[in-house]
PDB file of C-alpha atoms in Angstrom:
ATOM      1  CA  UNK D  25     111.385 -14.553 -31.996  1.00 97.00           C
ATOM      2  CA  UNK D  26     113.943 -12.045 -32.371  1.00 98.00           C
ATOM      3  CA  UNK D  27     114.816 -11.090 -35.712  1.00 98.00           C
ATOM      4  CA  UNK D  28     117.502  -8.480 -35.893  1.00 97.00           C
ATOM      5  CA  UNK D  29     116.676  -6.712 -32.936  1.00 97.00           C
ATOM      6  CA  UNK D  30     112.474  -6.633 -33.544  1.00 98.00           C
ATOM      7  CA  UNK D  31     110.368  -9.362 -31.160  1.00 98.00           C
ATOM      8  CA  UNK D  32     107.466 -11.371 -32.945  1.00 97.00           C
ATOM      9  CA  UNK D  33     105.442 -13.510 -31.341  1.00 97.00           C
ATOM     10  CA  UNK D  34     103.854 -16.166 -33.173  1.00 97.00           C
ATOM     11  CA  UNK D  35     102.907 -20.033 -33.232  1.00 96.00           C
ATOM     12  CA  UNK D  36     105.068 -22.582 -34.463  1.00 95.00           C
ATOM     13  CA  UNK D  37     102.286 -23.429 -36.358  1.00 96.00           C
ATOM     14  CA  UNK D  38     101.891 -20.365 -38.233  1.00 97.00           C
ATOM     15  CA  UNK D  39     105.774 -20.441 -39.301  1.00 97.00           C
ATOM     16  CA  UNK D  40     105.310 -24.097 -40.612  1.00 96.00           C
ATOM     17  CA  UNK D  41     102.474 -23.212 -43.193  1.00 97.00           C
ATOM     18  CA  UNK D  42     103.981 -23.808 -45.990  1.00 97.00           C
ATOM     19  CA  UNK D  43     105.502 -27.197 -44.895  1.00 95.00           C
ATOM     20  CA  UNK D  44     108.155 -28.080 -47.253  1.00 95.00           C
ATOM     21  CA  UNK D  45     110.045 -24.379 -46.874  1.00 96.00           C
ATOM     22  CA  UNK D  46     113.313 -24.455 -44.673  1.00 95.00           C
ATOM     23  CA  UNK D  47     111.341 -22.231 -42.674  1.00 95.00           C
ATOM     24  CA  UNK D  48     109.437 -24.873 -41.614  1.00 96.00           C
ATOM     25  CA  UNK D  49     111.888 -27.186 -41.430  1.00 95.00           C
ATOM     26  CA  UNK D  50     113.457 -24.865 -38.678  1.00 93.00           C
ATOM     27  CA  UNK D  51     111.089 -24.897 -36.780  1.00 93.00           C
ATOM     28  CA  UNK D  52     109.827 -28.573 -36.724  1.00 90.00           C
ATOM     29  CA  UNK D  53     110.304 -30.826 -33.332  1.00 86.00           C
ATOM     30  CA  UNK D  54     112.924 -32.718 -35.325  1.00 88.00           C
ATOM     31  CA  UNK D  55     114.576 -30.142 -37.183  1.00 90.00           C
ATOM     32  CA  UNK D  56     117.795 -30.678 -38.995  1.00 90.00           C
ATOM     33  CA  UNK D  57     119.340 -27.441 -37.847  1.00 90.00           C
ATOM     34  CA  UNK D  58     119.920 -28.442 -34.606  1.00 89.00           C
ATOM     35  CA  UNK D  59     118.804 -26.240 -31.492  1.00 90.00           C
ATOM     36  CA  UNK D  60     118.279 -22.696 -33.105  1.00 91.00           C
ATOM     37  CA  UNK D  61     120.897 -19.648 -31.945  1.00 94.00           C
ATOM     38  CA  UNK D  62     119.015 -17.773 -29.208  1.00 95.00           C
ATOM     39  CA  UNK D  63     119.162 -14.137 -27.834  1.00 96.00           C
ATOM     40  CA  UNK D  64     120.292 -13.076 -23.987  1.00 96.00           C
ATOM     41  CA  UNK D  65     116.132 -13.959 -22.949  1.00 97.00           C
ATOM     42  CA  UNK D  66     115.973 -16.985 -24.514  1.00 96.00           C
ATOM     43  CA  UNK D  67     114.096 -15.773 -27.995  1.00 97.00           C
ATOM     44  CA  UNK D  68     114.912 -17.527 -31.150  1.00 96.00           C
ATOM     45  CA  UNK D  69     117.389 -15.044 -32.955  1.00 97.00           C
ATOM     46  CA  UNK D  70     117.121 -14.841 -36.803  1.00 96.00           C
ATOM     47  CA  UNK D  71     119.152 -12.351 -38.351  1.00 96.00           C
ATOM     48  CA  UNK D  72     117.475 -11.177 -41.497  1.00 96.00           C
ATOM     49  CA  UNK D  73     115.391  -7.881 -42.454  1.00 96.00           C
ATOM     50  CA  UNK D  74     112.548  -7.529 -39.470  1.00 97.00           C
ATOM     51  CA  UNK D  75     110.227  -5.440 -42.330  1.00 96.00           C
ATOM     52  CA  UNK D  76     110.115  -8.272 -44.743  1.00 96.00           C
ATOM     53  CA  UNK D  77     110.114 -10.801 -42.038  1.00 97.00           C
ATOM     54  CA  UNK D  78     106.497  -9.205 -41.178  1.00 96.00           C
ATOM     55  CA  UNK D  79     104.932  -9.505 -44.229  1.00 96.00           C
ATOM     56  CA  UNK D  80     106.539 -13.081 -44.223  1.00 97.00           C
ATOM     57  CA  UNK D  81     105.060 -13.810 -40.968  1.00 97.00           C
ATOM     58  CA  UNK D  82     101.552 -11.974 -42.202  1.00 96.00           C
ATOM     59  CA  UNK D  83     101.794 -14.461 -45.326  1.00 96.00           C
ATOM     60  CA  UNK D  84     101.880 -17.466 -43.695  1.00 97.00           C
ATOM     61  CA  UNK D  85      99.247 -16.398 -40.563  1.00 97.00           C
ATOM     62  CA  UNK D  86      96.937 -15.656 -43.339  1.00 95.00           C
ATOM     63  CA  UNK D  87      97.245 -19.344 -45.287  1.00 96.00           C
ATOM     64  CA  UNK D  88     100.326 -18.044 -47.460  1.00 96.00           C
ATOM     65  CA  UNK D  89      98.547 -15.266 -49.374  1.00 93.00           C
ATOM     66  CA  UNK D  90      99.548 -12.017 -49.940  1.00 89.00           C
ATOM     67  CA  UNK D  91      96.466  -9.653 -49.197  1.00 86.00           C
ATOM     68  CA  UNK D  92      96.424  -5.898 -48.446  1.00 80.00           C
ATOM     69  CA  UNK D  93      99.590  -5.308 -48.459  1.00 75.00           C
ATOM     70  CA  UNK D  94     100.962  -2.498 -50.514  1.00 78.00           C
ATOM     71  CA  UNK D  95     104.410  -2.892 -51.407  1.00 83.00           C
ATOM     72  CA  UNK D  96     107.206  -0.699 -53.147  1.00 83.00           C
ATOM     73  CA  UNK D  97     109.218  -2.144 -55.878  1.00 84.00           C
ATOM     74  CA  UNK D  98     112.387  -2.364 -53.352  1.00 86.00           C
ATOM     75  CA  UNK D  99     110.044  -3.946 -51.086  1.00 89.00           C
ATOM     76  CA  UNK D 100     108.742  -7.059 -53.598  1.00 89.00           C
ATOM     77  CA  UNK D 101     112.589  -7.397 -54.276  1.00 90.00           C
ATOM     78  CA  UNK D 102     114.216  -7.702 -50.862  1.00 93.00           C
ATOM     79  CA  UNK D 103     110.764 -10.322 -50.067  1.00 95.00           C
ATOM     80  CA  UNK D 104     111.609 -12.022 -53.496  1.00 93.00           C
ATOM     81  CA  UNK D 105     115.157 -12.584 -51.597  1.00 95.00           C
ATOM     82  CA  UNK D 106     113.831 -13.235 -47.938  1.00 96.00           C
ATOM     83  CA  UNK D 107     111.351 -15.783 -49.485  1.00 96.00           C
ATOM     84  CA  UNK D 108     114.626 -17.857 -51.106  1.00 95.00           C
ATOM     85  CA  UNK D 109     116.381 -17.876 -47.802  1.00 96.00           C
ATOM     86  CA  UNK D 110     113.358 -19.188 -45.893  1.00 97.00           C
ATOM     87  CA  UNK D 111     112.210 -21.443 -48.974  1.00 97.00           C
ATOM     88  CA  UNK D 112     109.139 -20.114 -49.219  1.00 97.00           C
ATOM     89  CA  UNK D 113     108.255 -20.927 -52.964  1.00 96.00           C
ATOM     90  CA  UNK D 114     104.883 -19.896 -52.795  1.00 96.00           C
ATOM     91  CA  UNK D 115     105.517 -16.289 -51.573  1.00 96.00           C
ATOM     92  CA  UNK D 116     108.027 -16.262 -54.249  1.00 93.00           C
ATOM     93  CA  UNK D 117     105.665 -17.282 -56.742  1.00 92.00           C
ATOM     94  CA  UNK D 118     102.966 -14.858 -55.465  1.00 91.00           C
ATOM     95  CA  UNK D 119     105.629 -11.976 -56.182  1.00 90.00           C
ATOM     96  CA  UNK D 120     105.671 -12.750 -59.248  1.00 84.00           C
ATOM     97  CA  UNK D 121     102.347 -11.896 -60.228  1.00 81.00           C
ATOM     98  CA  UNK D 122     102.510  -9.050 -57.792  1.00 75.00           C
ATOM     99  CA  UNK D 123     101.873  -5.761 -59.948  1.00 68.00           C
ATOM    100  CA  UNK D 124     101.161  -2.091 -59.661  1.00 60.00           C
ATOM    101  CA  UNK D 125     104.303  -0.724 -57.920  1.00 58.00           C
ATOM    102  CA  UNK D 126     106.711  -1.158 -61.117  1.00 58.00           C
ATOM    103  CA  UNK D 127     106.337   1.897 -63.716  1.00 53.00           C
ATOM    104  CA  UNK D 128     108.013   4.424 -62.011  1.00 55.00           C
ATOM    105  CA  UNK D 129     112.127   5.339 -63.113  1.00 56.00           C
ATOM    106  CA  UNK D 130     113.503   3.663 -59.971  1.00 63.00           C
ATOM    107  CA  UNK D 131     112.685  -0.015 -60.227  1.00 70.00           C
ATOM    108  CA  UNK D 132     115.884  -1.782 -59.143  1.00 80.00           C
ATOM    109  CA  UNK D 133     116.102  -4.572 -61.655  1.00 78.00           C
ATOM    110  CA  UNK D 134     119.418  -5.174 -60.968  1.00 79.00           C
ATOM    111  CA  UNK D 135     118.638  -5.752 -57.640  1.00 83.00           C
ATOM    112  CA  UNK D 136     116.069  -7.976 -58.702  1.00 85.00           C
ATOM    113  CA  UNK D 137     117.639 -10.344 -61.037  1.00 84.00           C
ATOM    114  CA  UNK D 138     119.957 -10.755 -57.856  1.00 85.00           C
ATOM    115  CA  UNK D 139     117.356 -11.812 -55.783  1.00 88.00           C
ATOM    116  CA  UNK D 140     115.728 -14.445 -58.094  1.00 86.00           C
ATOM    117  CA  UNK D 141     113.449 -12.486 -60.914  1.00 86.00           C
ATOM    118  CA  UNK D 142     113.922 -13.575 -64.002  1.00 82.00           C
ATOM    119  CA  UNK D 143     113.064 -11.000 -67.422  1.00 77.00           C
ATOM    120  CA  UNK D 144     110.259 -12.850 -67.816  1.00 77.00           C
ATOM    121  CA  UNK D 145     109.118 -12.640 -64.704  1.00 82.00           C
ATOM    122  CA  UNK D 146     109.886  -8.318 -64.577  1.00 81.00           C
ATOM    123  CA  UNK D 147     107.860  -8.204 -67.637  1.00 74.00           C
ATOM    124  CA  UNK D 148     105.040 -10.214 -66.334  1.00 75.00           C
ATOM    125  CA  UNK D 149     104.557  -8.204 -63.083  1.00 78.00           C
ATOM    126  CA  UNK D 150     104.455  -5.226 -65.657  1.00 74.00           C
ATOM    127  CA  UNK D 151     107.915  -3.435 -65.348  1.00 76.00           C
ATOM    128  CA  UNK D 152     108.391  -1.942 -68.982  1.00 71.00           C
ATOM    129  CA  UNK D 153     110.488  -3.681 -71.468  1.00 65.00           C
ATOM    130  CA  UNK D 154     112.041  -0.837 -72.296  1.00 65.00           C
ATOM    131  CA  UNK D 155     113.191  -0.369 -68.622  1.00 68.00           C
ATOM    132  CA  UNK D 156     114.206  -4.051 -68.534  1.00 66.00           C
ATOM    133  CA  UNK D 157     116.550  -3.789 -71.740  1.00 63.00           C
ATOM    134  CA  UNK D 158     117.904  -0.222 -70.778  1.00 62.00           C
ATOM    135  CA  UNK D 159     119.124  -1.472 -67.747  1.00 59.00           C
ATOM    136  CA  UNK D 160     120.663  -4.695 -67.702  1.00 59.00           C
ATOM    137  CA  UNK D 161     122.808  -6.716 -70.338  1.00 55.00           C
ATOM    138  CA  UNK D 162     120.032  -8.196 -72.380  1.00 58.00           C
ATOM    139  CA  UNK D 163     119.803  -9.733 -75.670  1.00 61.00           C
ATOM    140  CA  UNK D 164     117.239 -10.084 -77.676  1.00 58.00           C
ATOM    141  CA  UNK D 165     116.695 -13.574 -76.875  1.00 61.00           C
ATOM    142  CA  UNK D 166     115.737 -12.911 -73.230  1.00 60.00           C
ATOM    143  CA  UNK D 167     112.901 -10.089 -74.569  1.00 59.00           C
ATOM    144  CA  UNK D 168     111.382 -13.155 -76.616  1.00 60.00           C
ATOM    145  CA  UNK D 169     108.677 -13.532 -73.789  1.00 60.00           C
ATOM    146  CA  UNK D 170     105.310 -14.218 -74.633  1.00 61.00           C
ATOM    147  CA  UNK D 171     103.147 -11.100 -75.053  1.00 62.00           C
ATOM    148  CA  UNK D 172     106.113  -8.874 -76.590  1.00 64.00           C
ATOM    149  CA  UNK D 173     104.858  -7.511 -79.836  1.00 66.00           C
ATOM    150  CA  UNK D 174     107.888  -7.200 -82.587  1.00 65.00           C
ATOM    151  CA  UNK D 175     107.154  -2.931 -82.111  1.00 70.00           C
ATOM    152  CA  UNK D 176     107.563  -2.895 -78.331  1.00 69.00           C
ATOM    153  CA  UNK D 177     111.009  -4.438 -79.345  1.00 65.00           C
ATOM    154  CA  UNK D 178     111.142  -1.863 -82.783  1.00 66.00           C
ATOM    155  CA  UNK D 179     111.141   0.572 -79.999  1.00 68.00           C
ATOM    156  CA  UNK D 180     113.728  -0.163 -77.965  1.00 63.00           C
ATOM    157  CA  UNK D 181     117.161   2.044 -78.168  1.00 58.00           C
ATOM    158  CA  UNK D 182     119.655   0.211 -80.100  1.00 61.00           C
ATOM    159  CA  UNK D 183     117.302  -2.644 -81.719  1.00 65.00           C
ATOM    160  CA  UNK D 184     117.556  -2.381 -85.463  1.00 67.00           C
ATOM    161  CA  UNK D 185     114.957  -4.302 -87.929  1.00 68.00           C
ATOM    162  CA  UNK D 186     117.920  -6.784 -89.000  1.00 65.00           C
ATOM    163  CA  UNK D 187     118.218  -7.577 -85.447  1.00 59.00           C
ATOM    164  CA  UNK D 188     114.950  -8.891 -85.635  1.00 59.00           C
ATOM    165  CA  UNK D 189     115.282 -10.844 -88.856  1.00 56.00           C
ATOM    166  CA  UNK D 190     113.660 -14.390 -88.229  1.00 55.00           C
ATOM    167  CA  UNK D 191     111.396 -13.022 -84.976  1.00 54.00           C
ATOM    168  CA  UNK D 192     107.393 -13.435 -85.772  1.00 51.00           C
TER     169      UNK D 192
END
């Protein structure tokens, strides 16, 4: 394969292991794409991220699991996307539960939100509420997650105890 410019070399069988994924699909003898765009020698050209496509291509060689791999918070992100485009909803549901890279200032949960992550999801992989809320239009309603306690929400900048009038 050629993706973007970086060869892989794999089986057709390790890019079909999770077998429902348009990935998969792709690549299958009867494929519903039609004959795949190659490059000038004749490698299948895919033109998405070549980092993310290697941890893709590590996931499914290793029975779609995420081991070993330390990631960066931009790097879970731009995978959360790559795993939508290939329809790979098990590496997307993997990154959910993927945690440990998420305290620091920079987490980009824009970005994130973008690329598939919902609040609950952020605040499940352990980004802080606080974080969430500061930085993207939230309401209340969307911080009602399971696990929030009424002070991490007392805490927040701009939440007032009227605005939590009703919440147990």
């Amino acid at each position: 394969l050629n993706v973007r410019g970086h060869e892989f070399i794999t089986s057709r069988a390790t890019l079909r292991a999770e077998p429902d994924s348009m990935l998969a699909k792709w690549f299958d003898e009867d494929s519903p794409f039609g004959e795949p765009t190659r490059d000038q020698q004749g490698r299948i050209f895919i033109d998405r991220d070549p980092e993310t496509f290697a941890i893709v291509s590590d996931w499914l060689s290793r029975g779609c699991r995420l081991i070993g791999i330390p990631l960066t918070a931009v790097q879970v992100v731009r995978l959360r996307e790559d795993a939508a485009f290939y329809g790979l909803d098990g590496l997307a549901a993997q990154l959910c539960k993927y945690r440990g890279v998420f305290n620091g200032a920079m987490f980009p949960i824009e970005q994130a939100l973008e690329a598939g992550f919902t609040h609950t999801e952020l605040f499940k992989m352990g980004v802080p509420i606080s974080q969430i809320r500061d930085e993207t239009p939230t309401t209340l309603a969307d911080l009602m997650i399971p696990g929030v306690r009424l002070d991490n929400l007392r805490s927040l900048q701009g939440v007032r105890d009227e605005d939590l009038v009703g919440v147990y």
